[in-house]
mmCIF file with all atom_site columns, C-alpha atoms in Angstrom:
data_model
loop_
_atom_site.group_PDB
_atom_site.id
_atom_site.type_symbol
_atom_site.label_atom_id
_atom_site.label_alt_id
_atom_site.label_comp_id
_atom_site.label_asym_id
_atom_site.label_entity_id
_atom_site.label_seq_id
_atom_site.pdbx_PDB_ins_code
_atom_site.Cartn_x
_atom_site.Cartn_y
_atom_site.Cartn_z
_atom_site.occupancy
_atom_site.B_iso_or_equiv
_atom_site.pdbx_formal_charge
_atom_site.auth_seq_id
_atom_site.auth_comp_id
_atom_site.auth_asym_id
_atom_site.auth_atom_id
_atom_site.pdbx_PDB_model_num
ATOM 1   C CA . GLY Z 1 1   ? -0.147  0.828   -19.331 1.00 54.00 ? 1421 GLY Z CA 1
ATOM 2   C CA . ALA Z 1 2   ? -2.671  1.880   -16.750 1.00 77.00 ? 1422 ALA Z CA 1
ATOM 3   C CA . GLY Z 1 3   ? -0.556  1.186   -13.677 1.00 91.00 ? 1423 GLY Z CA 1
ATOM 4   C CA . VAL Z 1 4   ? 3.026   1.244   -12.464 1.00 94.00 ? 1424 VAL Z CA 1
ATOM 5   C CA . SER Z 1 5   ? 4.978   -1.498  -14.179 1.00 95.00 ? 1425 SER Z CA 1
ATOM 6   C CA . GLN Z 1 6   ? 8.084   -3.112  -12.721 1.00 96.00 ? 1426 GLN Z CA 1
ATOM 7   C CA . SER Z 1 7   ? 10.500  -5.628  -14.155 1.00 96.00 ? 1427 SER Z CA 1
ATOM 8   C CA . PRO Z 1 8   ? 11.715  -8.189  -13.567 1.00 97.00 ? 1428 PRO Z CA 1
ATOM 9   C CA . SER Z 1 9   ? 9.098   -9.506  -11.175 1.00 95.00 ? 1429 SER Z CA 1
ATOM 10  C CA . ASN Z 1 10  ? 11.629  -11.973 -9.807  1.00 96.00 ? 1430 ASN Z CA 1
ATOM 11  C CA . LYS Z 1 11  ? 15.409  -11.946 -9.930  1.00 97.00 ? 1431 LYS Z CA 1
ATOM 12  C CA . VAL Z 1 12  ? 17.784  -14.489 -8.456  1.00 97.00 ? 1432 VAL Z CA 1
ATOM 13  C CA . THR Z 1 13  ? 21.446  -13.541 -8.524  1.00 97.00 ? 1433 THR Z CA 1
ATOM 14  C CA . GLU Z 1 14  ? 24.727  -14.577 -7.030  1.00 97.00 ? 1434 GLU Z CA 1
ATOM 15  C CA . LYS Z 1 15  ? 26.465  -12.553 -4.377  1.00 97.00 ? 1435 LYS Z CA 1
ATOM 16  C CA . GLY Z 1 16  ? 28.753  -9.985  -5.934  1.00 97.00 ? 1436 GLY Z CA 1
ATOM 17  C CA . LYS Z 1 17  ? 26.803  -9.570  -9.168  1.00 97.00 ? 1437 LYS Z CA 1
ATOM 18  C CA . ASP Z 1 18  ? 25.179  -6.315  -10.261 1.00 98.00 ? 1438 ASP Z CA 1
ATOM 19  C CA . VAL Z 1 19  ? 21.423  -6.079  -10.820 1.00 98.00 ? 1439 VAL Z CA 1
ATOM 20  C CA . GLU Z 1 20  ? 19.155  -3.556  -12.488 1.00 98.00 ? 1440 GLU Z CA 1
ATOM 21  C CA . LEU Z 1 21  ? 15.501  -3.122  -11.628 1.00 98.00 ? 1441 LEU Z CA 1
ATOM 22  C CA . ARG Z 1 22  ? 13.194  -1.147  -13.860 1.00 97.00 ? 1442 ARG Z CA 1
ATOM 23  C CA . CYS Z 1 23  ? 10.129  0.932   -13.106 1.00 97.00 ? 1443 CYS Z CA 1
ATOM 24  C CA . ASP Z 1 24  ? 7.726   2.438   -15.615 1.00 96.00 ? 1444 ASP Z CA 1
ATOM 25  C CA . PRO Z 1 25  ? 5.477   4.928   -13.793 1.00 94.00 ? 1445 PRO Z CA 1
ATOM 26  C CA . ILE Z 1 26  ? 1.971   5.987   -14.634 1.00 91.00 ? 1446 ILE Z CA 1
ATOM 27  C CA . SER Z 1 27  ? 2.049   8.403   -17.540 1.00 89.00 ? 1447 SER Z CA 1
ATOM 28  C CA . GLY Z 1 28  ? 2.019   12.003  -16.376 1.00 85.00 ? 1448 GLY Z CA 1
ATOM 29  C CA . HIS Z 1 29  ? 3.115   11.266  -12.821 1.00 87.00 ? 1449 HIS Z CA 1
ATOM 30  C CA . THR Z 1 30  ? 5.943   13.597  -11.912 1.00 86.00 ? 1450 THR Z CA 1
ATOM 31  C CA . ALA Z 1 31  ? 7.011   11.910  -8.693  1.00 88.00 ? 1451 ALA Z CA 1
ATOM 32  C CA . LEU Z 1 32  ? 8.628   8.485   -8.533  1.00 92.00 ? 1452 LEU Z CA 1
ATOM 33  C CA . TYR Z 1 33  ? 9.719   6.576   -5.446  1.00 93.00 ? 1453 TYR Z CA 1
ATOM 34  C CA . TRP Z 1 34  ? 11.693  3.436   -4.719  1.00 96.00 ? 1454 TRP Z CA 1
ATOM 35  C CA . TYR Z 1 35  ? 11.055  1.511   -1.509  1.00 95.00 ? 1455 TYR Z CA 1
ATOM 36  C CA . ARG Z 1 36  ? 12.583  -1.681  -0.165  1.00 96.00 ? 1456 ARG Z CA 1
ATOM 37  C CA . GLN Z 1 37  ? 10.578  -4.254  1.750   1.00 94.00 ? 1457 GLN Z CA 1
ATOM 38  C CA . ARG Z 1 38  ? 12.401  -7.029  3.527   1.00 93.00 ? 1458 ARG Z CA 1
ATOM 39  C CA . LEU Z 1 39  ? 10.489  -10.203 4.343   1.00 88.00 ? 1459 LEU Z CA 1
ATOM 40  C CA . GLY Z 1 40  ? 7.796   -9.555  6.924   1.00 82.00 ? 1460 GLY Z CA 1
ATOM 41  C CA . GLN Z 1 41  ? 8.761   -5.934  7.387   1.00 85.00 ? 1461 GLN Z CA 1
ATOM 42  C CA . GLY Z 1 42  ? 7.536   -2.491  6.440   1.00 87.00 ? 1462 GLY Z CA 1
ATOM 43  C CA . LEU Z 1 43  ? 8.645   -0.318  3.568   1.00 92.00 ? 1463 LEU Z CA 1
ATOM 44  C CA . GLU Z 1 44  ? 11.966  1.517   3.708   1.00 93.00 ? 1464 GLU Z CA 1
ATOM 45  C CA . PHE Z 1 45  ? 12.293  4.643   1.606   1.00 92.00 ? 1465 PHE Z CA 1
ATOM 46  C CA . LEU Z 1 46  ? 15.233  4.535   -0.779  1.00 95.00 ? 1466 LEU Z CA 1
ATOM 47  C CA . ILE Z 1 47  ? 15.053  7.386   -3.276  1.00 94.00 ? 1467 ILE Z CA 1
ATOM 48  C CA . TYR Z 1 48  ? 12.631  9.920   -4.713  1.00 91.00 ? 1468 TYR Z CA 1
ATOM 49  C CA . PHE Z 1 49  ? 12.508  11.737  -8.046  1.00 91.00 ? 1469 PHE Z CA 1
ATOM 50  C CA . GLN Z 1 50  ? 10.378  14.812  -8.728  1.00 86.00 ? 1470 GLN Z CA 1
ATOM 51  C CA . GLY Z 1 51  ? 10.370  16.030  -12.300 1.00 81.00 ? 1471 GLY Z CA 1
ATOM 52  C CA . ASN Z 1 52  ? 13.742  17.433  -13.268 1.00 82.00 ? 1472 ASN Z CA 1
ATOM 53  C CA . SER Z 1 53  ? 14.765  18.319  -9.704  1.00 84.00 ? 1473 SER Z CA 1
ATOM 54  C CA . ALA Z 1 54  ? 17.730  16.694  -8.007  1.00 86.00 ? 1474 ALA Z CA 1
ATOM 55  C CA . PRO Z 1 55  ? 16.644  13.350  -6.534  1.00 89.00 ? 1475 PRO Z CA 1
ATOM 56  C CA . ASP Z 1 56  ? 16.348  12.795  -2.800  1.00 89.00 ? 1476 ASP Z CA 1
ATOM 57  C CA . LYS Z 1 57  ? 18.810  9.975   -2.207  1.00 90.00 ? 1477 LYS Z CA 1
ATOM 58  C CA . SER Z 1 58  ? 18.643  10.110  1.576   1.00 88.00 ? 1478 SER Z CA 1
ATOM 59  C CA . GLY Z 1 59  ? 17.308  6.573   1.929   1.00 91.00 ? 1479 GLY Z CA 1
ATOM 60  C CA . LEU Z 1 60  ? 19.922  4.734   -0.111  1.00 95.00 ? 1480 LEU Z CA 1
ATOM 61  C CA . PRO Z 1 61  ? 21.631  2.322   2.306   1.00 94.00 ? 1481 PRO Z CA 1
ATOM 62  C CA . SER Z 1 62  ? 25.085  2.369   0.711   1.00 94.00 ? 1482 SER Z CA 1
ATOM 63  C CA . ASP Z 1 63  ? 27.001  3.592   -2.314  1.00 95.00 ? 1483 ASP Z CA 1
ATOM 64  C CA . ARG Z 1 64  ? 26.302  0.240   -3.973  1.00 97.00 ? 1484 ARG Z CA 1
ATOM 65  C CA . PHE Z 1 65  ? 22.791  1.520   -4.600  1.00 97.00 ? 1485 PHE Z CA 1
ATOM 66  C CA . SER Z 1 66  ? 22.021  4.070   -7.289  1.00 97.00 ? 1486 SER Z CA 1
ATOM 67  C CA . ALA Z 1 67  ? 19.042  5.092   -9.359  1.00 96.00 ? 1487 ALA Z CA 1
ATOM 68  C CA . GLU Z 1 68  ? 18.378  7.092   -12.453 1.00 95.00 ? 1488 GLU Z CA 1
ATOM 69  C CA . ARG Z 1 69  ? 15.348  8.611   -14.059 1.00 94.00 ? 1489 ARG Z CA 1
ATOM 70  C CA . THR Z 1 70  ? 15.170  10.500  -17.295 1.00 84.00 ? 1490 THR Z CA 1
ATOM 71  C CA . GLY Z 1 71  ? 12.595  13.269  -17.105 1.00 79.00 ? 1491 GLY Z CA 1
ATOM 72  C CA . GLU Z 1 72  ? 9.252   11.862  -16.059 1.00 79.00 ? 1492 GLU Z CA 1
ATOM 73  C CA . SER Z 1 73  ? 9.730   8.449   -17.561 1.00 88.00 ? 1493 SER Z CA 1
ATOM 74  C CA . VAL Z 1 74  ? 11.321  5.151   -16.685 1.00 94.00 ? 1494 VAL Z CA 1
ATOM 75  C CA . SER Z 1 75  ? 13.561  4.742   -13.663 1.00 96.00 ? 1495 SER Z CA 1
ATOM 76  C CA . THR Z 1 76  ? 16.277  2.164   -13.070 1.00 97.00 ? 1496 THR Z CA 1
ATOM 77  C CA . LEU Z 1 77  ? 17.506  1.085   -9.643  1.00 98.00 ? 1497 LEU Z CA 1
ATOM 78  C CA . THR Z 1 78  ? 20.966  -0.458  -9.763  1.00 98.00 ? 1498 THR Z CA 1
ATOM 79  C CA . ILE Z 1 79  ? 22.542  -2.511  -7.005  1.00 98.00 ? 1499 ILE Z CA 1
ATOM 80  C CA . GLN Z 1 80  ? 26.233  -3.217  -7.466  1.00 98.00 ? 1500 GLN Z CA 1
ATOM 81  C CA . ARG Z 1 81  ? 28.127  -6.109  -5.890  1.00 97.00 ? 1501 ARG Z CA 1
ATOM 82  C CA . THR Z 1 82  ? 24.961  -7.529  -4.376  1.00 97.00 ? 1502 THR Z CA 1
ATOM 83  C CA . GLN Z 1 83  ? 25.012  -8.923  -0.847  1.00 97.00 ? 1503 GLN Z CA 1
ATOM 84  C CA . GLN Z 1 84  ? 22.653  -11.390 0.776   1.00 96.00 ? 1504 GLN Z CA 1
ATOM 85  C CA . GLU Z 1 85  ? 21.149  -8.622  2.905   1.00 96.00 ? 1505 GLU Z CA 1
ATOM 86  C CA . ASP Z 1 86  ? 19.980  -6.949  -0.307  1.00 97.00 ? 1506 ASP Z CA 1
ATOM 87  C CA . SER Z 1 87  ? 17.408  -9.727  -0.723  1.00 97.00 ? 1507 SER Z CA 1
ATOM 88  C CA . ALA Z 1 88  ? 14.030  -8.013  -0.582  1.00 97.00 ? 1508 ALA Z CA 1
ATOM 89  C CA . VAL Z 1 89  ? 11.117  -6.828  -2.660  1.00 96.00 ? 1509 VAL Z CA 1
ATOM 90  C CA . TYR Z 1 90  ? 11.858  -3.501  -4.317  1.00 97.00 ? 1510 TYR Z CA 1
ATOM 91  C CA . LEU Z 1 91  ? 8.706   -1.477  -4.798  1.00 96.00 ? 1511 LEU Z CA 1
ATOM 92  C CA . CYS Z 1 92  ? 8.321   1.452   -7.128  1.00 96.00 ? 1512 CYS Z CA 1
ATOM 93  C CA . ALA Z 1 93  ? 5.542   4.015   -6.762  1.00 93.00 ? 1513 ALA Z CA 1
ATOM 94  C CA . SER Z 1 94  ? 4.505   7.109   -8.641  1.00 91.00 ? 1514 SER Z CA 1
ATOM 95  C CA . SER Z 1 95  ? 2.354   10.085  -7.783  1.00 87.00 ? 1515 SER Z CA 1
ATOM 96  C CA . PRO Z 1 96  ? 1.030   13.040  -9.745  1.00 82.00 ? 1516 PRO Z CA 1
ATOM 97  C CA . THR Z 1 97  ? 2.389   15.526  -7.216  1.00 68.00 ? 1517 THR Z CA 1
ATOM 98  C CA . THR Z 1 98  ? 3.976   15.582  -3.812  1.00 53.00 ? 1518 THR Z CA 1
ATOM 99  C CA . LEU Z 1 99  ? 4.126   19.078  -2.425  1.00 49.00 ? 1519 LEU Z CA 1
ATOM 100 C CA . ALA Z 1 100 ? 1.215   18.893  0.002   1.00 47.00 ? 1520 ALA Z CA 1
ATOM 101 C CA . ALA Z 1 101 ? 0.172   16.351  2.578   1.00 43.00 ? 1521 ALA Z CA 1
ATOM 102 C CA . ASN Z 1 102 ? -3.363  16.392  1.297   1.00 46.00 ? 1522 ASN Z CA 1
ATOM 103 C CA . THR Z 1 103 ? -2.528  15.199  -2.165  1.00 54.00 ? 1523 THR Z CA 1
ATOM 104 C CA . GLY Z 1 104 ? -3.385  11.706  -3.109  1.00 60.00 ? 1524 GLY Z CA 1
ATOM 105 C CA . GLU Z 1 105 ? -1.821  8.410   -2.442  1.00 77.00 ? 1525 GLU Z CA 1
ATOM 106 C CA . LEU Z 1 106 ? 1.158   6.729   -4.031  1.00 86.00 ? 1526 LEU Z CA 1
ATOM 107 C CA . PHE Z 1 107 ? 0.407   4.244   -6.778  1.00 89.00 ? 1527 PHE Z CA 1
ATOM 108 C CA . PHE Z 1 108 ? 2.569   1.169   -6.376  1.00 92.00 ? 1528 PHE Z CA 1
ATOM 109 C CA . GLY Z 1 109 ? 3.832   -1.417  -8.790  1.00 94.00 ? 1529 GLY Z CA 1
ATOM 110 C CA . GLU Z 1 110 ? 3.822   -5.080  -7.891  1.00 92.00 ? 1530 GLU Z CA 1
ATOM 111 C CA . GLY Z 1 111 ? 7.475   -5.043  -6.991  1.00 95.00 ? 1531 GLY Z CA 1
ATOM 112 C CA . SER Z 1 112 ? 10.632  -6.834  -8.025  1.00 96.00 ? 1532 SER Z CA 1
ATOM 113 C CA . ARG Z 1 113 ? 11.597  -9.686  -5.723  1.00 96.00 ? 1533 ARG Z CA 1
ATOM 114 C CA . LEU Z 1 114 ? 15.375  -9.932  -5.480  1.00 98.00 ? 1534 LEU Z CA 1
ATOM 115 C CA . THR Z 1 115 ? 17.058  -12.988 -4.036  1.00 97.00 ? 1535 THR Z CA 1
ATOM 116 C CA . VAL Z 1 116 ? 20.811  -12.930 -3.557  1.00 97.00 ? 1536 VAL Z CA 1
ATOM 117 C CA . LEU Z 1 117 ? 22.341  -16.362 -3.083  1.00 95.00 ? 1537 LEU Z CA 1
ATOM 118 C CA . ALA R 2 1   ? 11.694  13.057  11.753  1.00 76.00 ? 1191 ALA R CA 1
ATOM 119 C CA . GLN R 2 2   ? 8.510   11.104  11.353  1.00 85.00 ? 1192 GLN R CA 1
ATOM 120 C CA . LYS R 2 3   ? 7.714   7.772   12.917  1.00 91.00 ? 1193 LYS R CA 1
ATOM 121 C CA . ILE R 2 4   ? 4.818   5.354   12.578  1.00 95.00 ? 1194 ILE R CA 1
ATOM 122 C CA . THR R 2 5   ? 4.245   2.626   15.147  1.00 96.00 ? 1195 THR R CA 1
ATOM 123 C CA . GLN R 2 6   ? 2.021   -0.387  14.619  1.00 96.00 ? 1196 GLN R CA 1
ATOM 124 C CA . THR R 2 7   ? 2.125   -2.516  17.745  1.00 96.00 ? 1197 THR R CA 1
ATOM 125 C CA . GLN R 2 8   ? 0.059   -5.462  16.509  1.00 95.00 ? 1198 GLN R CA 1
ATOM 126 C CA . PRO R 2 9   ? 2.166   -7.816  14.376  1.00 93.00 ? 1199 PRO R CA 1
ATOM 127 C CA . GLY R 2 10  ? -0.860  -10.074 13.854  1.00 95.00 ? 1200 GLY R CA 1
ATOM 128 C CA . MET R 2 11  ? -4.598  -9.899  14.396  1.00 95.00 ? 1201 MET R CA 1
ATOM 129 C CA . PHE R 2 12  ? -7.419  -12.394 13.990  1.00 97.00 ? 1202 PHE R CA 1
ATOM 130 C CA . VAL R 2 13  ? -11.074 -11.545 13.430  1.00 97.00 ? 1203 VAL R CA 1
ATOM 131 C CA . GLN R 2 14  ? -14.152 -13.613 12.793  1.00 97.00 ? 1204 GLN R CA 1
ATOM 132 C CA . GLU R 2 15  ? -15.853 -13.093 9.455   1.00 97.00 ? 1205 GLU R CA 1
ATOM 133 C CA . LYS R 2 16  ? -18.556 -10.386 9.612   1.00 97.00 ? 1206 LYS R CA 1
ATOM 134 C CA . GLU R 2 17  ? -17.109 -8.897  12.786  1.00 97.00 ? 1207 GLU R CA 1
ATOM 135 C CA . ALA R 2 18  ? -15.440 -5.478  13.029  1.00 98.00 ? 1208 ALA R CA 1
ATOM 136 C CA . VAL R 2 19  ? -11.731 -5.105  13.743  1.00 98.00 ? 1209 VAL R CA 1
ATOM 137 C CA . THR R 2 20  ? -9.503  -2.180  14.723  1.00 98.00 ? 1210 THR R CA 1
ATOM 138 C CA . LEU R 2 21  ? -5.886  -1.969  13.624  1.00 98.00 ? 1211 LEU R CA 1
ATOM 139 C CA . ASP R 2 22  ? -3.793  0.367   15.737  1.00 98.00 ? 1212 ASP R CA 1
ATOM 140 C CA . CYS R 2 23  ? -1.477  3.083   14.487  1.00 98.00 ? 1213 CYS R CA 1
ATOM 141 C CA . THR R 2 24  ? 0.309   5.808   16.389  1.00 98.00 ? 1214 THR R CA 1
ATOM 142 C CA . TYR R 2 25  ? 2.564   8.423   14.885  1.00 96.00 ? 1215 TYR R CA 1
ATOM 143 C CA . ASP R 2 26  ? 5.060   11.065  15.781  1.00 94.00 ? 1216 ASP R CA 1
ATOM 144 C CA . THR R 2 27  ? 5.896   14.173  13.817  1.00 90.00 ? 1217 THR R CA 1
ATOM 145 C CA . SER R 2 28  ? 6.896   17.776  14.324  1.00 87.00 ? 1218 SER R CA 1
ATOM 146 C CA . ASP R 2 29  ? 5.123   18.937  11.181  1.00 86.00 ? 1219 ASP R CA 1
ATOM 147 C CA . PRO R 2 30  ? 2.180   21.277  11.795  1.00 86.00 ? 1220 PRO R CA 1
ATOM 148 C CA . SER R 2 31  ? 0.102   19.497  9.206   1.00 86.00 ? 1221 SER R CA 1
ATOM 149 C CA . TYR R 2 32  ? 0.344   16.045  7.755   1.00 89.00 ? 1222 TYR R CA 1
ATOM 150 C CA . GLY R 2 33  ? -1.556  13.283  6.042   1.00 90.00 ? 1223 GLY R CA 1
ATOM 151 C CA . LEU R 2 34  ? -2.200  9.777   7.262   1.00 94.00 ? 1224 LEU R CA 1
ATOM 152 C CA . PHE R 2 35  ? -2.751  6.811   4.968   1.00 94.00 ? 1225 PHE R CA 1
ATOM 153 C CA . TRP R 2 36  ? -3.648  3.163   5.241   1.00 96.00 ? 1226 TRP R CA 1
ATOM 154 C CA . TYR R 2 37  ? -2.585  0.603   2.652   1.00 95.00 ? 1227 TYR R CA 1
ATOM 155 C CA . LYS R 2 38  ? -3.485  -3.054  2.245   1.00 96.00 ? 1228 LYS R CA 1
ATOM 156 C CA . GLN R 2 39  ? -0.956  -5.569  0.939   1.00 94.00 ? 1229 GLN R CA 1
ATOM 157 C CA . PRO R 2 40  ? -2.422  -8.974  0.024   1.00 93.00 ? 1230 PRO R CA 1
ATOM 158 C CA . SER R 2 41  ? -0.191  -11.998 -0.350  1.00 90.00 ? 1231 SER R CA 1
ATOM 159 C CA . SER R 2 42  ? 0.195   -11.139 -4.026  1.00 87.00 ? 1232 SER R CA 1
ATOM 160 C CA . GLY R 2 43  ? 2.313   -8.175  -2.946  1.00 86.00 ? 1233 GLY R CA 1
ATOM 161 C CA . GLU R 2 44  ? 0.665   -5.125  -4.452  1.00 86.00 ? 1234 GLU R CA 1
ATOM 162 C CA . MET R 2 45  ? 0.021   -2.114  -2.230  1.00 91.00 ? 1235 MET R CA 1
ATOM 163 C CA . ILE R 2 46  ? -3.599  -0.990  -2.306  1.00 92.00 ? 1236 ILE R CA 1
ATOM 164 C CA . PHE R 2 47  ? -4.556  2.437   -1.018  1.00 91.00 ? 1237 PHE R CA 1
ATOM 165 C CA . LEU R 2 48  ? -7.508  2.294   1.386   1.00 94.00 ? 1238 LEU R CA 1
ATOM 166 C CA . ILE R 2 49  ? -8.091  5.598   3.111   1.00 93.00 ? 1239 ILE R CA 1
ATOM 167 C CA . TYR R 2 50  ? -6.612  9.030   3.792   1.00 92.00 ? 1240 TYR R CA 1
ATOM 168 C CA . GLN R 2 51  ? -6.970  11.448  6.722   1.00 93.00 ? 1241 GLN R CA 1
ATOM 169 C CA . GLY R 2 52  ? -5.689  15.003  6.753   1.00 90.00 ? 1242 GLY R CA 1
ATOM 170 C CA . SER R 2 53  ? -4.535  16.357  10.081  1.00 90.00 ? 1243 SER R CA 1
ATOM 171 C CA . TYR R 2 54  ? -6.871  19.342  9.841   1.00 90.00 ? 1244 TYR R CA 1
ATOM 172 C CA . ASP R 2 55  ? -9.878  17.426  8.573   1.00 87.00 ? 1245 ASP R CA 1
ATOM 173 C CA . GLN R 2 56  ? -12.773 17.977  10.931  1.00 85.00 ? 1246 GLN R CA 1
ATOM 174 C CA . GLN R 2 57  ? -14.324 14.584  10.445  1.00 92.00 ? 1247 GLN R CA 1
ATOM 175 C CA . ASN R 2 58  ? -12.912 11.092  10.496  1.00 94.00 ? 1248 ASN R CA 1
ATOM 176 C CA . ALA R 2 59  ? -12.416 9.665   7.034   1.00 94.00 ? 1249 ALA R CA 1
ATOM 177 C CA . THR R 2 60  ? -14.628 6.843   5.801   1.00 95.00 ? 1250 THR R CA 1
ATOM 178 C CA . GLU R 2 61  ? -14.449 4.735   2.642   1.00 93.00 ? 1251 GLU R CA 1
ATOM 179 C CA . GLY R 2 62  ? -17.030 2.007   2.434   1.00 96.00 ? 1252 GLY R CA 1
ATOM 180 C CA . ARG R 2 63  ? -16.275 -0.539  5.160   1.00 97.00 ? 1253 ARG R CA 1
ATOM 181 C CA . TYR R 2 64  ? -13.121 1.334   6.152   1.00 97.00 ? 1254 TYR R CA 1
ATOM 182 C CA . SER R 2 65  ? -13.061 4.172   8.628   1.00 97.00 ? 1255 SER R CA 1
ATOM 183 C CA . LEU R 2 66  ? -10.213 5.951   10.287  1.00 96.00 ? 1256 LEU R CA 1
ATOM 184 C CA . ASN R 2 67  ? -10.498 6.701   14.011  1.00 96.00 ? 1257 ASN R CA 1
ATOM 185 C CA . PHE R 2 68  ? -8.336  9.820   14.154  1.00 96.00 ? 1258 PHE R CA 1
ATOM 186 C CA . GLN R 2 69  ? -7.445  11.110  17.613  1.00 95.00 ? 1259 GLN R CA 1
ATOM 187 C CA . LYS R 2 70  ? -5.059  13.980  17.072  1.00 94.00 ? 1260 LYS R CA 1
ATOM 188 C CA . ALA R 2 71  ? -4.250  14.647  20.709  1.00 93.00 ? 1261 ALA R CA 1
ATOM 189 C CA . ARG R 2 72  ? -3.265  11.020  21.165  1.00 95.00 ? 1262 ARG R CA 1
ATOM 190 C CA . LYS R 2 73  ? -1.479  10.942  17.800  1.00 95.00 ? 1263 LYS R CA 1
ATOM 191 C CA . SER R 2 74  ? -3.365  7.861   16.780  1.00 97.00 ? 1264 SER R CA 1
ATOM 192 C CA . ALA R 2 75  ? -4.967  6.920   13.471  1.00 97.00 ? 1265 ALA R CA 1
ATOM 193 C CA . ASN R 2 76  ? -6.550  3.524   13.899  1.00 98.00 ? 1266 ASN R CA 1
ATOM 194 C CA . LEU R 2 77  ? -8.173  1.732   10.984  1.00 98.00 ? 1267 LEU R CA 1
ATOM 195 C CA . VAL R 2 78  ? -11.573 0.192   11.584  1.00 98.00 ? 1268 VAL R CA 1
ATOM 196 C CA . ILE R 2 79  ? -12.811 -2.465  9.191   1.00 98.00 ? 1269 ILE R CA 1
ATOM 197 C CA . SER R 2 80  ? -16.484 -3.271  9.605   1.00 97.00 ? 1270 SER R CA 1
ATOM 198 C CA . ALA R 2 81  ? -18.151 -6.527  8.572   1.00 96.00 ? 1271 ALA R CA 1
ATOM 199 C CA . SER R 2 82  ? -14.850 -8.319  7.864   1.00 97.00 ? 1272 SER R CA 1
ATOM 200 C CA . GLN R 2 83  ? -14.638 -10.508 4.782   1.00 97.00 ? 1273 GLN R CA 1
ATOM 201 C CA . LEU R 2 84  ? -12.278 -13.368 3.994   1.00 97.00 ? 1274 LEU R CA 1
ATOM 202 C CA . GLY R 2 85  ? -10.740 -11.196 1.291   1.00 96.00 ? 1275 GLY R CA 1
ATOM 203 C CA . ASP R 2 86  ? -9.673  -8.698  3.939   1.00 98.00 ? 1276 ASP R CA 1
ATOM 204 C CA . SER R 2 87  ? -6.934  -11.093 5.057   1.00 98.00 ? 1277 SER R CA 1
ATOM 205 C CA . ALA R 2 88  ? -3.751  -9.200  4.264   1.00 97.00 ? 1278 ALA R CA 1
ATOM 206 C CA . MET R 2 89  ? -0.972  -7.061  5.665   1.00 96.00 ? 1279 MET R CA 1
ATOM 207 C CA . TYR R 2 90  ? -2.079  -3.541  6.586   1.00 97.00 ? 1280 TYR R CA 1
ATOM 208 C CA . PHE R 2 91  ? 0.294   -0.601  6.692   1.00 96.00 ? 1281 PHE R CA 1
ATOM 209 C CA . CYS R 2 92  ? -0.209  2.798   8.259   1.00 96.00 ? 1282 CYS R CA 1
ATOM 210 C CA . ALA R 2 93  ? 1.784   5.633   6.687   1.00 94.00 ? 1283 ALA R CA 1
ATOM 211 C CA . MET R 2 94  ? 2.184   9.372   6.965   1.00 92.00 ? 1284 MET R CA 1
ATOM 212 C CA . ARG R 2 95  ? 3.472   12.285  4.946   1.00 86.00 ? 1285 ARG R CA 1
ATOM 213 C CA . GLY R 2 96  ? 4.389   15.676  6.337   1.00 79.00 ? 1286 GLY R CA 1
ATOM 214 C CA . THR R 2 97  ? 4.471   19.077  4.693   1.00 70.00 ? 1287 THR R CA 1
ATOM 215 C CA . GLN R 2 98  ? 8.005   20.284  5.292   1.00 68.00 ? 1288 GLN R CA 1
ATOM 216 C CA . ILE R 2 99  ? 9.847   20.634  2.018   1.00 63.00 ? 1289 ILE R CA 1
ATOM 217 C CA . SER R 2 100 ? 13.186  21.407  3.677   1.00 63.00 ? 1290 SER R CA 1
ATOM 218 C CA . SER R 2 101 ? 13.235  18.316  5.892   1.00 62.00 ? 1291 SER R CA 1
ATOM 219 C CA . GLY R 2 102 ? 11.909  16.086  3.178   1.00 64.00 ? 1292 GLY R CA 1
ATOM 220 C CA . SER R 2 103 ? 8.877   14.992  5.131   1.00 64.00 ? 1293 SER R CA 1
ATOM 221 C CA . ALA R 2 104 ? 6.654   16.144  2.269   1.00 65.00 ? 1294 ALA R CA 1
ATOM 222 C CA . ARG R 2 105 ? 8.513   14.021  -0.245  1.00 69.00 ? 1295 ARG R CA 1
ATOM 223 C CA . GLN R 2 106 ? 7.867   10.530  0.983   1.00 77.00 ? 1296 GLN R CA 1
ATOM 224 C CA . LEU R 2 107 ? 5.508   8.306   2.871   1.00 85.00 ? 1297 LEU R CA 1
ATOM 225 C CA . THR R 2 108 ? 6.891   6.901   6.104   1.00 89.00 ? 1298 THR R CA 1
ATOM 226 C CA . PHE R 2 109 ? 5.474   3.443   6.788   1.00 92.00 ? 1299 PHE R CA 1
ATOM 227 C CA . GLY R 2 110 ? 4.878   1.429   9.915   1.00 94.00 ? 1300 GLY R CA 1
ATOM 228 C CA . SER R 2 111 ? 5.932   -2.201  10.240  1.00 93.00 ? 1301 SER R CA 1
ATOM 229 C CA . GLY R 2 112 ? 2.460   -3.477  9.425   1.00 95.00 ? 1302 GLY R CA 1
ATOM 230 C CA . THR R 2 113 ? -0.228  -5.692  10.934  1.00 97.00 ? 1303 THR R CA 1
ATOM 231 C CA . GLN R 2 114 ? -1.062  -9.086  9.451   1.00 96.00 ? 1304 GLN R CA 1
ATOM 232 C CA . LEU R 2 115 ? -4.829  -9.497  9.584   1.00 98.00 ? 1305 LEU R CA 1
ATOM 233 C CA . THR R 2 116 ? -6.394  -12.935 9.265   1.00 97.00 ? 1306 THR R CA 1
ATOM 234 C CA . VAL R 2 117 ? -10.150 -13.241 8.843   1.00 97.00 ? 1307 VAL R CA 1
ATOM 235 C CA . LEU R 2 118 ? -11.515 -16.545 10.093  1.00 97.00 ? 1308 LEU R CA 1
ATOM 236 C CA . PRO R 2 119 ? -14.531 -18.207 8.456   1.00 95.00 ? 1309 PRO R CA 1
#
């Protein structure tokens, strides 16, 4: 597709269940980001992938959160043993490059809204 | 560490009027980029405008302009001739250039300003 695609768009789960969120970046984009946006708040950085380099996991809030990406393709964000505070919109973004501040913007998907009951 | 501060949780503007959304930042990076994004109620993040810290002129994109005051560390967004479709959440963001600290790897976002355009 032309843009960043995320699925599911909405997910309702029970506390304690595991969830997987998927992101399909723009073809050819080497950088992929996951952000979390709680209701009415800004975006919190979670994790970043750049090509085949080791991911930057510095934003993951706990060891219940993990993410994978194979090469420059699809990424999966997994949240284990979900808690109510995990309820948020999870946004994925991709970018063709990231090594200079004057490169272009991030291209965002429409997000996956997670509700933990 | 980088920090973006948006002190206006909500703003109202009359249709066809201009509005300024405030953004201040803090960074130790010698060069950096500043971005503004728009997030309508549908949720997607739409890139609006970019300003490089060493750019000599303030960035402009159509009705959007960025009032960049480097000494004050501010990067305010000015929207001229507001339209009803401008009603949305607006986020200021920055990216540094330090590979070692990670500031080059991610955009750091402010908490946003909810803009409502009144007919």
